[in-house]
XYZ file of C-alpha atoms in Angstrom:
116
model
C -9.164 -6.978 2.598
C -12.075 -6.841 4.996
C -9.815 -6.667 8.068
C -7.742 -3.885 6.532
C -10.902 -1.961 5.674
C -12.078 -2.257 9.282
C -8.770 -0.888 10.590
C -9.069 2.089 8.253
C -12.696 2.662 9.254
C -11.773 2.694 12.959
C -9.316 5.484 12.162
C -12.155 7.614 10.803
C -11.275 7.213 7.123
C -13.366 5.702 4.346
C -11.811 2.744 2.543
C -12.617 1.959 -1.063
C -11.645 -1.633 -1.791
C -11.015 -3.547 -4.990
C -10.599 -7.245 -5.723
C -7.725 -6.612 -8.112
C -5.291 -3.947 -9.252
C -6.902 -3.538 -12.670
C -10.215 -2.483 -11.127
C -8.464 -0.001 -8.847
C -6.527 1.507 -11.755
C -9.712 1.812 -13.815
C -11.459 3.727 -11.039
C -8.465 6.018 -10.564
C -8.424 6.696 -14.318
C -12.139 7.531 -14.020
C -11.591 10.166 -11.348
C -11.072 8.428 -8.011
C -8.439 10.419 -6.082
C -7.200 8.317 -3.157
C -5.250 10.028 -0.381
C -3.421 6.769 0.275
C -3.092 3.450 -1.541
C -2.541 0.202 0.349
C -1.858 -2.830 -1.787
C -0.797 -6.392 -1.367
C 2.368 -7.390 -3.185
C 0.942 -10.677 -4.509
C -2.285 -10.198 -6.431
C -3.986 -11.776 -9.428
C -3.113 -10.121 -12.733
C -0.153 -8.023 -11.633
C 2.059 -7.782 -8.593
C 2.266 -4.788 -6.305
C 5.329 -3.350 -8.028
C 3.632 -3.491 -11.421
C 0.590 -1.857 -9.828
C 2.713 0.990 -8.440
C 4.375 1.483 -11.841
C 0.944 1.681 -13.505
C -0.345 3.999 -10.777
C 2.550 6.392 -11.296
C 2.221 6.138 -15.092
C -1.322 7.530 -14.887
C -0.106 10.391 -12.720
C -1.318 9.287 -9.285
C 1.115 10.425 -6.614
C -0.687 9.135 -3.501
C 1.580 7.479 -0.947
C 1.607 3.700 -1.368
C 1.982 1.101 1.359
C 2.766 -2.397 0.084
C 1.910 -5.366 2.290
C 3.575 -8.713 1.746
C 4.187 -12.093 3.268
C 6.721 -12.816 0.521
C 9.168 -9.941 0.676
C 12.719 -10.183 -0.557
C 15.533 -7.671 -0.365
C 15.280 -7.131 -4.140
C 11.541 -6.454 -3.905
C 12.130 -4.138 -0.969
C 14.683 -2.009 -2.838
C 12.663 -2.016 -6.058
C 9.584 -0.803 -4.169
C 11.458 2.195 -2.805
C 12.944 2.993 -6.216
C 9.313 3.310 -7.384
C 8.496 5.707 -4.566
C 6.638 3.321 -2.269
C 6.135 4.941 1.129
C 6.506 1.738 3.138
C 6.980 -1.963 2.488
C 5.411 -3.897 5.363
C 5.731 -7.582 6.116
C 2.602 -9.459 7.116
C 1.340 -10.151 9.594
C 1.291 -6.585 10.851
C -0.364 -5.556 14.090
C -3.257 -3.094 13.819
C -1.472 -0.546 15.996
C 1.620 -0.628 13.771
C -0.460 -0.376 10.610
C -2.340 2.600 12.067
C 0.962 4.324 12.833
C 2.203 3.764 9.268
C -1.080 5.004 7.772
C -1.057 8.114 9.962
C 2.550 8.887 9.040
C 1.861 8.387 5.318
C -1.159 10.683 5.423
C 0.767 13.325 7.332
C 3.601 13.159 4.802
C 6.342 13.023 7.412
C 8.753 10.967 5.355
C 9.622 7.323 5.357
C 8.852 4.984 8.228
C 10.937 2.090 9.456
C 10.624 -1.105 7.451
C 11.400 -4.651 8.387
C 12.224 -6.900 5.437
C 12.473 -10.574 6.340
């Protein structure tokens, strides 16, 4: 979380971080309007797909990047059916992550993904 926040900071953006999906959803319900959401797939309480479903259910349409070290083809396809912008396998190099973030924020469509 800290490393990801540093990458975002070096790009000139401000990162707001949360220890769990429930806290993030609560803040979004209370008026936080993120331009981009980056989430891990495996988290305490709910997984990344459940988080995206909840995010969309409360009306947030920000692009979502899911990071995972445990991706499967089923998870990959399910993520895109939920409107996830990109599904990225960890580890991911900073330069690649920066490219994905920039593309998501510019709204230029889907980026290449690499399920393992």
